[in-house]
PDB file of C-alpha atoms in Angstrom:
ATOM      1  CA  MET K   1     -24.417 -32.084 -43.340  1.00 49.00           C
ATOM      2  CA  SER K   2     -21.509 -34.173 -44.823  1.00 51.00           C
ATOM      3  CA  VAL K   3     -22.647 -36.911 -43.491  1.00 50.00           C
ATOM      4  CA  LYS K   4     -25.825 -38.131 -45.574  1.00 53.00           C
ATOM      5  CA  HIS K   5     -25.826 -42.130 -44.482  1.00 55.00           C
ATOM      6  CA  ALA K   6     -27.170 -42.594 -41.028  1.00 60.00           C
ATOM      7  CA  SER K   7     -27.239 -40.169 -37.886  1.00 69.00           C
ATOM      8  CA  VAL K   8     -24.825 -42.233 -35.773  1.00 79.00           C
ATOM      9  CA  HIS K   9     -21.339 -43.731 -36.241  1.00 82.00           C
ATOM     10  CA  ALA K  10     -22.791 -47.357 -35.387  1.00 83.00           C
ATOM     11  CA  LYS K  11     -25.078 -48.454 -37.437  1.00 91.00           C
ATOM     12  CA  TRP K  12     -26.124 -51.944 -36.266  1.00 94.00           C
ATOM     13  CA  ILE K  13     -25.854 -52.548 -32.455  1.00 95.00           C
ATOM     14  CA  ILE K  14     -27.110 -55.332 -30.335  1.00 96.00           C
ATOM     15  CA  GLY K  15     -28.238 -54.867 -26.705  1.00 96.00           C
ATOM     16  CA  ARG K  16     -30.339 -55.884 -23.874  1.00 96.00           C
ATOM     17  CA  VAL K  17     -34.217 -54.182 -23.256  1.00 96.00           C
ATOM     18  CA  ILE K  18     -34.501 -52.222 -20.767  1.00 95.00           C
ATOM     19  CA  GLY K  19     -37.332 -50.532 -20.169  1.00 93.00           C
ATOM     20  CA  THR K  20     -40.387 -50.326 -22.479  1.00 94.00           C
ATOM     21  CA  LYS K  21     -42.737 -47.680 -20.672  1.00 94.00           C
ATOM     22  CA  MET K  22     -42.215 -45.398 -23.453  1.00 93.00           C
ATOM     23  CA  TYR K  23     -44.744 -44.841 -26.325  1.00 94.00           C
ATOM     24  CA  LYS K  24     -43.210 -47.483 -29.228  1.00 94.00           C
ATOM     25  CA  THR K  25     -39.679 -46.834 -27.796  1.00 95.00           C
ATOM     26  CA  ALA K  26     -37.747 -49.450 -26.200  1.00 95.00           C
ATOM     27  CA  LYS K  27     -34.874 -48.375 -23.743  1.00 96.00           C
ATOM     28  CA  VAL K  28     -32.198 -50.296 -25.042  1.00 96.00           C
ATOM     29  CA  ARG K  29     -28.795 -51.050 -22.686  1.00 96.00           C
ATOM     30  CA  VAL K  30     -25.975 -51.800 -25.305  1.00 96.00           C
ATOM     31  CA  THR K  31     -22.462 -53.251 -23.815  1.00 96.00           C
ATOM     32  CA  ARG K  32     -18.841 -52.812 -25.417  1.00 95.00           C
ATOM     33  CA  LEU K  33     -15.682 -53.893 -24.013  1.00 95.00           C
ATOM     34  CA  VAL K  34     -13.352 -51.145 -23.102  1.00 96.00           C
ATOM     35  CA  LEU K  35     -10.345 -51.741 -22.294  1.00 95.00           C
ATOM     36  CA  ASP K  36      -8.482 -50.101 -19.228  1.00 95.00           C
ATOM     37  CA  PRO K  37      -6.041 -48.937 -19.296  1.00 94.00           C
ATOM     38  CA  TYR K  38      -3.480 -49.173 -16.811  1.00 94.00           C
ATOM     39  CA  LEU K  39      -4.993 -52.899 -16.281  1.00 93.00           C
ATOM     40  CA  LEU K  40      -5.051 -54.123 -19.948  1.00 94.00           C
ATOM     41  CA  LYS K  41      -8.009 -55.660 -19.279  1.00 94.00           C
ATOM     42  CA  TYR K  42     -11.344 -55.316 -20.851  1.00 96.00           C
ATOM     43  CA  TYR K  43     -14.862 -54.399 -19.307  1.00 96.00           C
ATOM     44  CA  ASN K  44     -17.993 -53.926 -20.041  1.00 96.00           C
ATOM     45  CA  LYS K  45     -18.696 -50.431 -20.609  1.00 96.00           C
ATOM     46  CA  ARG K  46     -22.670 -49.181 -20.624  1.00 96.00           C
ATOM     47  CA  LYS K  47     -24.233 -46.884 -22.885  1.00 95.00           C
ATOM     48  CA  THR K  48     -28.276 -46.834 -23.283  1.00 95.00           C
ATOM     49  CA  TYR K  49     -29.736 -46.605 -26.385  1.00 95.00           C
ATOM     50  CA  PHE K  50     -33.957 -45.560 -27.096  1.00 96.00           C
ATOM     51  CA  ALA K  51     -35.149 -47.095 -30.171  1.00 95.00           C
ATOM     52  CA  HIS K  52     -37.977 -47.198 -32.124  1.00 95.00           C
ATOM     53  CA  ASP K  53     -40.373 -50.330 -31.820  1.00 93.00           C
ATOM     54  CA  ALA K  54     -43.710 -49.669 -34.355  1.00 93.00           C
ATOM     55  CA  LEU K  55     -44.950 -52.882 -33.094  1.00 93.00           C
ATOM     56  CA  ARG K  56     -44.581 -52.690 -29.208  1.00 93.00           C
ATOM     57  CA  GLN K  57     -43.080 -56.366 -29.712  1.00 93.00           C
ATOM     58  CA  CYS K  58     -40.143 -55.639 -27.061  1.00 93.00           C
ATOM     59  CA  THR K  59     -40.250 -56.479 -23.360  1.00 94.00           C
ATOM     60  CA  GLU K  60     -37.718 -56.322 -20.397  1.00 94.00           C
ATOM     61  CA  GLY K  61     -34.804 -58.145 -20.526  1.00 94.00           C
ATOM     62  CA  ASP K  62     -34.913 -59.551 -24.530  1.00 94.00           C
ATOM     63  CA  ILE K  63     -31.585 -59.116 -26.334  1.00 95.00           C
ATOM     64  CA  VAL K  64     -32.694 -56.618 -29.720  1.00 96.00           C
ATOM     65  CA  LEU K  65     -30.539 -56.241 -32.501  1.00 96.00           C
ATOM     66  CA  LEU K  66     -31.034 -51.999 -33.659  1.00 95.00           C
ATOM     67  CA  LYS K  67     -30.462 -50.612 -36.850  1.00 94.00           C
ATOM     68  CA  ALA K  68     -29.556 -47.203 -37.082  1.00 94.00           C
ATOM     69  CA  LEU K  69     -32.521 -44.458 -38.992  1.00 93.00           C
ATOM     70  CA  PRO K  70     -31.203 -42.510 -41.884  1.00 92.00           C
ATOM     71  CA  GLU K  71     -31.899 -39.465 -39.666  1.00 91.00           C
ATOM     72  CA  ALA K  72     -32.400 -38.773 -36.447  1.00 91.00           C
ATOM     73  CA  ARG K  73     -36.640 -39.511 -35.561  1.00 90.00           C
ATOM     74  CA  SER K  74     -36.338 -37.530 -32.345  1.00 92.00           C
ATOM     75  CA  LYS K  75     -33.697 -35.614 -30.175  1.00 93.00           C
ATOM     76  CA  HIS K  76     -32.989 -39.220 -28.588  1.00 93.00           C
ATOM     77  CA  VAL K  77     -34.436 -41.701 -30.832  1.00 94.00           C
ATOM     78  CA  LYS K  78     -32.022 -43.102 -33.841  1.00 93.00           C
ATOM     79  CA  HIS K  79     -32.524 -46.286 -33.861  1.00 94.00           C
ATOM     80  CA  GLU K  80     -35.392 -48.880 -34.611  1.00 94.00           C
ATOM     81  CA  LEU K  81     -35.765 -52.113 -33.864  1.00 95.00           C
ATOM     82  CA  ALA K  82     -34.466 -54.897 -36.683  1.00 94.00           C
ATOM     83  CA  GLU K  83     -34.996 -58.203 -34.736  1.00 93.00           C
ATOM     84  CA  ILE K  84     -35.609 -59.515 -31.225  1.00 94.00           C
ATOM     85  CA  VAL K  85     -32.540 -62.081 -30.851  1.00 93.00           C
ATOM     86  CA  HIS K  86     -33.674 -63.471 -27.915  1.00 93.00           C
ATOM     87  CA  LYS K  87     -36.759 -62.990 -26.576  1.00 93.00           C
ATOM     88  CA  VAL K  88     -36.943 -63.099 -22.686  1.00 91.00           C
ATOM     89  CA  GLY K  89     -38.120 -66.689 -21.823  1.00 88.00           C
ATOM     90  CA  ARG K  90     -38.887 -67.660 -25.055  1.00 89.00           C
ATOM     91  CA  VAL K  91     -35.254 -68.440 -26.070  1.00 91.00           C
ATOM     92  CA  VAL K  92     -34.746 -71.048 -29.304  1.00 91.00           C
ATOM     93  CA  ASP K  93     -31.868 -72.146 -30.171  1.00 91.00           C
ATOM     94  CA  PRO K  94     -30.302 -71.254 -33.614  1.00 90.00           C
ATOM     95  CA  LEU K  95     -28.318 -74.734 -34.001  1.00 88.00           C
ATOM     96  CA  THR K  96     -32.190 -77.049 -33.418  1.00 87.00           C
ATOM     97  CA  GLY K  97     -34.332 -74.910 -33.292  1.00 87.00           C
ATOM     98  CA  MET K  98     -35.941 -75.970 -30.750  1.00 87.00           C
ATOM     99  CA  SER K  99     -36.578 -73.793 -27.144  1.00 88.00           C
ATOM    100  CA  VAL K 100     -34.961 -73.958 -24.533  1.00 88.00           C
ATOM    101  CA  GLU K 101     -34.557 -72.697 -20.996  1.00 87.00           C
ATOM    102  CA  GLY K 102     -30.705 -72.081 -19.662  1.00 83.00           C
ATOM    103  CA  THR K 103     -28.830 -74.959 -20.462  1.00 86.00           C
ATOM    104  CA  GLN K 104     -31.840 -77.815 -21.061  1.00 86.00           C
ATOM    105  CA  PHE K 105     -34.435 -78.235 -24.007  1.00 86.00           C
ATOM    106  CA  VAL K 106     -37.678 -77.624 -23.124  1.00 83.00           C
ATOM    107  CA  GLU K 107     -39.672 -80.204 -24.484  1.00 77.00           C
ATOM    108  CA  PRO K 108     -37.244 -83.632 -24.110  1.00 60.00           C
ATOM    109  CA  PRO K 109     -35.961 -84.920 -27.490  1.00 57.00           C
ATOM    110  CA  THR K 110     -38.899 -87.468 -27.972  1.00 62.00           C
ATOM    111  CA  ASP K 111     -37.332 -90.725 -29.437  1.00 61.00           C
ATOM    112  CA  LEU K 112     -40.860 -92.146 -30.354  1.00 58.00           C
ATOM    113  CA  PRO K 113     -42.825 -90.113 -32.675  1.00 63.00           C
ATOM    114  CA  LEU K 114     -45.704 -89.180 -30.392  1.00 61.00           C
ATOM    115  CA  ILE K 115     -48.728 -87.849 -32.410  1.00 62.00           C
ATOM    116  CA  LEU K 116     -51.655 -86.655 -30.114  1.00 58.00           C
ATOM    117  CA  GLY K 117     -54.986 -86.846 -31.704  1.00 57.00           C
ATOM    118  CA  GLU K 118     -57.519 -83.951 -30.696  1.00 56.00           C
ATOM    119  CA  ASP K 119     -59.337 -85.944 -28.125  1.00 58.00           C
ATOM    120  CA  GLN K 120     -56.802 -87.806 -26.621  1.00 62.00           C
ATOM    121  CA  THR K 121     -54.857 -86.766 -23.373  1.00 67.00           C
ATOM    122  CA  LEU K 122     -51.610 -88.218 -22.799  1.00 70.00           C
ATOM    123  CA  SER K 123     -52.821 -90.156 -19.984  1.00 71.00           C
ATOM    124  CA  GLU K 124     -55.093 -91.653 -22.372  1.00 71.00           C
ATOM    125  CA  LYS K 125     -51.853 -92.344 -25.047  1.00 68.00           C
ATOM    126  CA  LEU K 126     -49.920 -93.866 -22.080  1.00 72.00           C
ATOM    127  CA  GLN K 127     -52.511 -96.567 -21.242  1.00 74.00           C
ATOM    128  CA  GLU K 128     -52.271 -97.517 -24.802  1.00 71.00           C
ATOM    129  CA  LEU K 129     -48.603 -98.495 -24.396  1.00 72.00           C
ATOM    130  CA  ASN K 130     -49.457-101.459 -22.007  1.00 72.00           C
ATOM    131  CA  ILE K 131     -46.327-100.080 -19.808  1.00 70.00           C
ATOM    132  CA  SER K 132     -46.466-102.585 -16.498  1.00 70.00           C
ATOM    133  CA  THR K 133     -43.691-103.667 -13.712  1.00 73.00           C
ATOM    134  CA  ALA K 134     -44.770-107.371 -14.791  1.00 67.00           C
ATOM    135  CA  PRO K 135     -41.924-109.354 -16.264  1.00 65.00           C
ATOM    136  CA  SER K 136     -42.370-109.527 -19.706  1.00 54.00           C
ATOM    137  CA  GLY K 137     -40.377-109.583 -22.979  1.00 49.00           C
ATOM    138  CA  ALA K 138     -39.486-106.265 -23.101  1.00 46.00           C
ATOM    139  CA  ASP K 139     -35.915-105.446 -22.820  1.00 49.00           C
ATOM    140  CA  SER K 140     -34.537-104.858 -19.279  1.00 47.00           C
ATOM    141  CA  PRO K 141     -34.730-100.762 -17.958  1.00 47.00           C
ATOM    142  CA  PRO K 142     -31.807 -99.332 -17.938  1.00 45.00           C
ATOM    143  CA  ALA K 143     -29.420 -98.640 -15.175  1.00 43.00           C
ATOM    144  CA  GLN K 144     -28.962 -95.348 -14.314  1.00 46.00           C
ATOM    145  CA  ASN K 145     -27.518 -95.386 -10.664  1.00 47.00           C
ATOM    146  CA  PRO K 146     -24.731 -93.124 -10.635  1.00 46.00           C
ATOM    147  CA  THR K 147     -21.548 -95.168  -9.873  1.00 45.00           C
TER     148      THR K 147
ATOM    149  CA  MET L   1       6.915 -59.362  -8.467  1.00 73.00           C
ATOM    150  CA  PRO L   2       4.928 -61.625 -10.339  1.00 84.00           C
ATOM    151  CA  MET L   3       1.123 -60.200 -12.019  1.00 88.00           C
ATOM    152  CA  LYS L   4      -1.841 -61.129 -10.388  1.00 89.00           C
ATOM    153  CA  GLY L   5      -4.221 -63.597 -11.811  1.00 89.00           C
ATOM    154  CA  ARG L   6      -4.863 -66.853 -13.746  1.00 92.00           C
ATOM    155  CA  PHE L   7      -3.248 -66.196 -16.627  1.00 93.00           C
ATOM    156  CA  PRO L   8      -1.582 -62.436 -16.727  1.00 93.00           C
ATOM    157  CA  ILE L   9       0.182 -63.084 -19.800  1.00 94.00           C
ATOM    158  CA  ARG L  10      -3.328 -62.004 -21.490  1.00 93.00           C
ATOM    159  CA  ARG L  11      -2.893 -58.716 -19.670  1.00 94.00           C
ATOM    160  CA  THR L  12       0.780 -57.329 -21.824  1.00 94.00           C
ATOM    161  CA  LEU L  13       0.246 -54.977 -24.484  1.00 94.00           C
ATOM    162  CA  GLU L  14       2.121 -58.247 -26.452  1.00 95.00           C
ATOM    163  CA  TYR L  15      -0.021 -60.528 -26.069  1.00 95.00           C
ATOM    164  CA  LEU L  16      -2.540 -57.817 -27.154  1.00 95.00           C
ATOM    165  CA  GLN L  17      -0.467 -57.319 -30.542  1.00 94.00           C
ATOM    166  CA  LYS L  18      -0.127 -60.840 -31.419  1.00 93.00           C
ATOM    167  CA  GLY L  19      -3.842 -61.516 -32.408  1.00 91.00           C
ATOM    168  CA  ASP L  20      -3.964 -62.098 -35.438  1.00 90.00           C
ATOM    169  CA  ILE L  21      -7.695 -62.018 -36.153  1.00 93.00           C
ATOM    170  CA  VAL L  22      -8.716 -59.047 -37.860  1.00 94.00           C
ATOM    171  CA  PHE L  23     -12.306 -58.787 -39.468  1.00 94.00           C
ATOM    172  CA  LYS L  24     -13.319 -57.634 -42.835  1.00 93.00           C
ATOM    173  CA  ASN L  25     -15.073 -54.598 -42.733  1.00 92.00           C
ATOM    174  CA  ARG L  26     -18.257 -55.797 -43.430  1.00 92.00           C
ATOM    175  CA  VAL L  27     -18.461 -57.645 -39.612  1.00 94.00           C
ATOM    176  CA  LYS L  28     -19.956 -55.249 -36.945  1.00 95.00           C
ATOM    177  CA  ILE L  29     -20.891 -57.017 -33.886  1.00 96.00           C
ATOM    178  CA  MET L  30     -19.852 -60.739 -32.277  1.00 96.00           C
ATOM    179  CA  THR L  31     -21.457 -62.699 -30.115  1.00 95.00           C
ATOM    180  CA  VAL L  32     -20.816 -65.372 -27.934  1.00 95.00           C
ATOM    181  CA  ASN L  33     -23.181 -67.894 -26.670  1.00 94.00           C
ATOM    182  CA  TYR L  34     -21.820 -70.313 -23.819  1.00 94.00           C
ATOM    183  CA  ASN L  35     -21.704 -72.165 -21.070  1.00 94.00           C
ATOM    184  CA  THR L  36     -19.987 -72.097 -17.459  1.00 94.00           C
ATOM    185  CA  HIS L  37     -20.433 -76.096 -17.145  1.00 92.00           C
ATOM    186  CA  GLY L  38     -19.931 -78.628 -18.804  1.00 89.00           C
ATOM    187  CA  GLU L  39     -17.208 -80.283 -21.444  1.00 91.00           C
ATOM    188  CA  LEU L  40     -18.903 -79.239 -24.962  1.00 91.00           C
ATOM    189  CA  SER L  41     -18.417 -75.592 -23.798  1.00 93.00           C
ATOM    190  CA  GLU L  42     -14.771 -75.915 -23.275  1.00 94.00           C
ATOM    191  CA  GLY L  43     -13.404 -75.064 -26.341  1.00 94.00           C
ATOM    192  CA  ALA L  44     -16.071 -71.442 -25.743  1.00 95.00           C
ATOM    193  CA  ARG L  45     -14.645 -70.789 -22.941  1.00 95.00           C
ATOM    194  CA  LYS L  46     -11.063 -71.140 -23.314  1.00 95.00           C
ATOM    195  CA  PHE L  47     -11.859 -69.272 -26.798  1.00 95.00           C
ATOM    196  CA  VAL L  48     -13.350 -66.075 -24.710  1.00 95.00           C
ATOM    197  CA  PHE L  49     -10.573 -66.708 -21.623  1.00 95.00           C
ATOM    198  CA  PHE L  50      -7.478 -66.267 -24.179  1.00 95.00           C
ATOM    199  CA  ASN L  51      -8.823 -65.215 -27.897  1.00 95.00           C
ATOM    200  CA  ILE L  52     -11.457 -62.086 -27.367  1.00 96.00           C
ATOM    201  CA  PRO L  53      -9.347 -59.832 -25.696  1.00 96.00           C
ATOM    202  CA  GLN L  54      -6.678 -60.656 -28.786  1.00 96.00           C
ATOM    203  CA  ILE L  55      -9.528 -59.811 -31.197  1.00 96.00           C
ATOM    204  CA  GLN L  56     -11.573 -56.940 -29.727  1.00 96.00           C
ATOM    205  CA  TYR L  57      -8.170 -54.982 -29.568  1.00 96.00           C
ATOM    206  CA  LYS L  58      -7.607 -55.473 -33.166  1.00 94.00           C
ATOM    207  CA  ASN L  59     -11.410 -54.813 -33.820  1.00 93.00           C
ATOM    208  CA  GLN L  60     -11.605 -51.919 -31.714  1.00 93.00           C
ATOM    209  CA  TRP L  61     -15.143 -51.053 -33.492  1.00 94.00           C
ATOM    210  CA  VAL L  62     -16.370 -54.387 -33.354  1.00 95.00           C
ATOM    211  CA  GLN L  63     -18.974 -54.635 -31.159  1.00 96.00           C
ATOM    212  CA  VAL L  64     -18.128 -57.813 -28.876  1.00 96.00           C
ATOM    213  CA  MET L  65     -21.109 -59.554 -26.424  1.00 95.00           C
ATOM    214  CA  MET L  66     -21.264 -62.521 -24.101  1.00 95.00           C
ATOM    215  CA  PHE L  67     -24.177 -64.372 -23.092  1.00 95.00           C
ATOM    216  CA  LYS L  68     -23.481 -67.251 -20.551  1.00 94.00           C
ATOM    217  CA  ASN L  69     -26.058 -70.548 -20.044  1.00 93.00           C
ATOM    218  CA  MET L  70     -28.490 -69.317 -22.299  1.00 92.00           C
ATOM    219  CA  THR L  71     -28.585 -72.253 -24.631  1.00 91.00           C
ATOM    220  CA  PRO L  72     -27.647 -76.023 -24.062  1.00 91.00           C
ATOM    221  CA  SER L  73     -25.260 -75.778 -27.221  1.00 91.00           C
ATOM    222  CA  PRO L  74     -22.034 -73.173 -27.624  1.00 94.00           C
ATOM    223  CA  PHE L  75     -22.356 -71.182 -30.592  1.00 95.00           C
ATOM    224  CA  LEU L  76     -20.959 -67.752 -32.136  1.00 95.00           C
ATOM    225  CA  LYS L  77     -22.818 -65.333 -34.353  1.00 95.00           C
ATOM    226  CA  PHE L  78     -21.755 -62.309 -35.703  1.00 95.00           C
ATOM    227  CA  TYR L  79     -23.665 -59.512 -37.709  1.00 95.00           C
ATOM    228  CA  LEU L  80     -22.786 -58.234 -40.790  1.00 94.00           C
ATOM    229  CA  ASP L  81     -23.128 -54.631 -42.326  1.00 91.00           C
ATOM    230  CA  ASP L  82     -25.929 -55.806 -44.860  1.00 91.00           C
ATOM    231  CA  GLY L  83     -28.048 -57.886 -42.379  1.00 91.00           C
ATOM    232  CA  GLU L  84     -25.856 -60.898 -43.054  1.00 93.00           C
ATOM    233  CA  GLN L  85     -25.877 -63.019 -39.919  1.00 94.00           C
ATOM    234  CA  VAL L  86     -23.293 -66.091 -39.498  1.00 94.00           C
ATOM    235  CA  LEU L  87     -23.818 -68.622 -36.923  1.00 95.00           C
ATOM    236  CA  VAL L  88     -20.646 -70.915 -36.159  1.00 94.00           C
ATOM    237  CA  ASP L  89     -21.370 -73.917 -33.994  1.00 94.00           C
ATOM    238  CA  VAL L  90     -18.258 -74.492 -31.784  1.00 93.00           C
ATOM    239  CA  GLU L  91     -19.881 -77.269 -29.597  1.00 91.00           C
ATOM    240  CA  GLY L  92     -16.818 -79.741 -28.853  1.00 90.00           C
ATOM    241  CA  LYS L  93     -14.645 -77.699 -30.904  1.00 93.00           C
ATOM    242  CA  ASP L  94     -10.783 -76.363 -29.127  1.00 94.00           C
ATOM    243  CA  HIS L  95     -10.206 -73.141 -28.710  1.00 93.00           C
ATOM    244  CA  LYS L  96      -7.160 -72.947 -31.805  1.00 94.00           C
ATOM    245  CA  HIS L  97      -9.284 -74.614 -34.141  1.00 94.00           C
ATOM    246  CA  ILE L  98     -12.243 -72.025 -33.047  1.00 94.00           C
ATOM    247  CA  SER L  99     -10.292 -69.476 -34.010  1.00 94.00           C
ATOM    248  CA  ASP L 100      -8.306 -70.630 -36.905  1.00 95.00           C
ATOM    249  CA  HIS L 101     -12.262 -71.499 -38.401  1.00 95.00           C
ATOM    250  CA  VAL L 102     -13.360 -67.844 -37.540  1.00 95.00           C
ATOM    251  CA  ARG L 103     -10.310 -66.724 -38.964  1.00 94.00           C
ATOM    252  CA  LYS L 104     -10.396 -67.800 -42.458  1.00 94.00           C
ATOM    253  CA  ILE L 105     -14.341 -67.191 -42.874  1.00 94.00           C
ATOM    254  CA  LEU L 106     -14.132 -63.635 -41.307  1.00 93.00           C
ATOM    255  CA  GLY L 107     -10.490 -62.241 -41.226  1.00 92.00           C
ATOM    256  CA  LYS L 108      -8.709 -60.521 -43.250  1.00 92.00           C
ATOM    257  CA  THR L 109      -5.674 -62.322 -45.320  1.00 91.00           C
ATOM    258  CA  GLU L 110      -2.405 -61.962 -44.701  1.00 89.00           C
ATOM    259  CA  GLU L 111      -2.484 -60.128 -48.050  1.00 89.00           C
ATOM    260  CA  VAL L 112      -4.362 -57.474 -47.366  1.00 89.00           C
ATOM    261  CA  LEU L 113      -3.134 -57.156 -44.310  1.00 88.00           C
ATOM    262  CA  GLN L 114       0.479 -56.598 -45.667  1.00 88.00           C
ATOM    263  CA  ALA L 115      -1.073 -54.852 -48.570  1.00 89.00           C
ATOM    264  CA  GLU L 116      -2.489 -52.514 -46.024  1.00 87.00           C
ATOM    265  CA  ALA L 117       0.597 -51.360 -43.578  1.00 86.00           C
ATOM    266  CA  GLN L 118       2.473 -50.570 -47.160  1.00 83.00           C
ATOM    267  CA  ALA L 119      -0.680 -48.351 -48.162  1.00 81.00           C
ATOM    268  CA  LYS L 120      -0.359 -46.822 -44.654  1.00 80.00           C
ATOM    269  CA  MET L 121       3.436 -46.521 -44.845  1.00 77.00           C
ATOM    270  CA  GLN L 122       3.660 -44.219 -48.040  1.00 72.00           C
ATOM    271  CA  GLU L 123       1.341 -42.010 -45.903  1.00 69.00           C
ATOM    272  CA  SER L 124       3.820 -41.233 -43.934  1.00 70.00           C
ATOM    273  CA  ASN L 125       6.234 -40.080 -46.653  1.00 76.00           C
ATOM    274  CA  PRO L 126       9.075 -37.942 -46.318  1.00 77.00           C
ATOM    275  CA  ALA L 127       8.078 -35.942 -49.111  1.00 81.00           C
ATOM    276  CA  ASN L 128       4.616 -34.417 -47.179  1.00 82.00           C
ATOM    277  CA  PHE L 129       4.938 -31.354 -45.348  1.00 86.00           C
ATOM    278  CA  GLY L 130       2.619 -30.858 -42.719  1.00 85.00           C
ATOM    279  CA  PRO L 131       1.510 -31.282 -38.983  1.00 87.00           C
ATOM    280  CA  ARG L 132       3.729 -33.037 -37.072  1.00 83.00           C
ATOM    281  CA  LYS L 133       1.402 -36.006 -36.188  1.00 81.00           C
ATOM    282  CA  TYR L 134       1.266 -36.840 -39.625  1.00 79.00           C
ATOM    283  CA  CYS L 135       4.278 -35.883 -41.480  1.00 80.00           C
ATOM    284  CA  LEU L 136       8.198 -35.498 -40.536  1.00 81.00           C
ATOM    285  CA  ARG L 137       8.685 -32.285 -41.065  1.00 86.00           C
ATOM    286  CA  GLU L 138       6.401 -28.875 -41.223  1.00 89.00           C
ATOM    287  CA  CYS L 139       8.108 -26.518 -43.112  1.00 90.00           C
ATOM    288  CA  ILE L 140      10.996 -26.711 -45.631  1.00 91.00           C
ATOM    289  CA  CYS L 141      12.636 -23.846 -43.832  1.00 91.00           C
ATOM    290  CA  GLU L 142      13.137 -26.751 -41.342  1.00 89.00           C
ATOM    291  CA  VAL L 143      15.246 -28.323 -43.926  1.00 89.00           C
ATOM    292  CA  ASP L 144      19.608 -27.604 -43.859  1.00 91.00           C
ATOM    293  CA  GLY L 145      20.464 -25.944 -47.430  1.00 92.00           C
ATOM    294  CA  GLN L 146      16.812 -23.761 -47.665  1.00 92.00           C
ATOM    295  CA  VAL L 147      15.936 -20.308 -47.281  1.00 91.00           C
ATOM    296  CA  PRO L 148      15.864 -20.056 -43.380  1.00 91.00           C
ATOM    297  CA  CYS L 149      13.065 -19.250 -41.527  1.00 92.00           C
ATOM    298  CA  PRO L 150      11.578 -15.456 -41.829  1.00 91.00           C
ATOM    299  CA  GLY L 151      10.383 -15.863 -38.433  1.00 91.00           C
ATOM    300  CA  THR L 152      13.877 -16.318 -36.959  1.00 91.00           C
ATOM    301  CA  THR L 153      16.553 -14.871 -39.566  1.00 91.00           C
ATOM    302  CA  ALA L 154      15.371 -11.927 -41.970  1.00 90.00           C
ATOM    303  CA  LEU L 155      14.989 -12.438 -45.069  1.00 91.00           C
ATOM    304  CA  PRO L 156      17.623 -10.598 -47.691  1.00 92.00           C
ATOM    305  CA  LYS L 157      15.808  -7.565 -48.934  1.00 91.00           C
ATOM    306  CA  GLU L 158      15.340  -8.266 -52.779  1.00 91.00           C
ATOM    307  CA  MET L 159      13.146 -11.616 -51.300  1.00 90.00           C
ATOM    308  CA  THR L 160      10.949  -9.498 -49.642  1.00 92.00           C
ATOM    309  CA  GLY L 161       7.407  -8.669 -50.979  1.00 93.00           C
ATOM    310  CA  LYS L 162       7.309  -5.366 -50.193  1.00 93.00           C
ATOM    311  CA  TYR L 163      10.462  -4.293 -52.068  1.00 94.00           C
ATOM    312  CA  ARG L 164       9.602  -6.323 -54.998  1.00 94.00           C
ATOM    313  CA  THR L 165       6.295  -4.621 -55.382  1.00 95.00           C
ATOM    314  CA  LYS L 166       7.823  -1.327 -54.890  1.00 94.00           C
ATOM    315  CA  MET L 167      10.282  -2.673 -57.711  1.00 94.00           C
ATOM    316  CA  ALA L 168       7.108  -3.521 -59.913  1.00 95.00           C
ATOM    317  CA  ALA L 169       5.577   0.038 -58.727  1.00 95.00           C
ATOM    318  CA  ALA L 170       8.870   2.610 -60.005  1.00 94.00           C
ATOM    319  CA  GLN L 171       8.975   0.352 -63.430  1.00 93.00           C
ATOM    320  CA  GLU L 172       6.057   0.931 -64.134  1.00 86.00           C
TER     321      GLU L 172
END
């Protein structure tokens, strides 16, 4: 009656998608830190929310940002998908913009600009570079033996 | 008998209340991405270990989430109420430096906190009467020198409602 803005207290929440089997709905698990009153230590307390996903773009394991709907869409669905923060398997590092796998970058950072033409494969490009073991005026390979 | 754990002082109320980062009302979610190994994430790890309990204690309604080993560089991300997002790079920084920076960008300043404390004190004003939870006294009958509670001692006859109506009816 009095609350007109959102149907829930939490306007914005972040969680992990745990199920996408429902029609245009994602099941999202949200963890919040709750203080144990005796140990005085914070533990994750999980709660599941259902979010409306109109374009069906969520897969299981995504980290998503949900926004509260102005009124509940159905008995359980009170949020909608605002954005996918980290897509599972295709995480993008926000600082560099490159795709990332765990603590490694997927494409190694290239020092030389590698421009591949349409009809040129990588092996042809490598042949162009003329790398050979014959000693030449090139600089010596960096010593990479761990000491 | 000493407390259990590595730095058990983190688990004391005094330590939790000492936290000085109180977020502005706009901040709704805080996300920390850090790595479990590596020199560059050391500051972020210490921040999570020492400062996150203090932050969560002072900001009960902010959702704090930690992600480990998702990206090679550690960062903090804040999600504000109007959809704005704030990205803070913490690679190579010290945890003290990180908490100072966060406090500067998204924390309430000292003066705002003091003004809020003042406003709260004014609410517990002795001039207010009400439930014990919010006010000092519930009824004026509790004060010395005032009319005692009619529940315990009978009021003098002239002050009762039935006498007054009888007198008013007799006069007409």
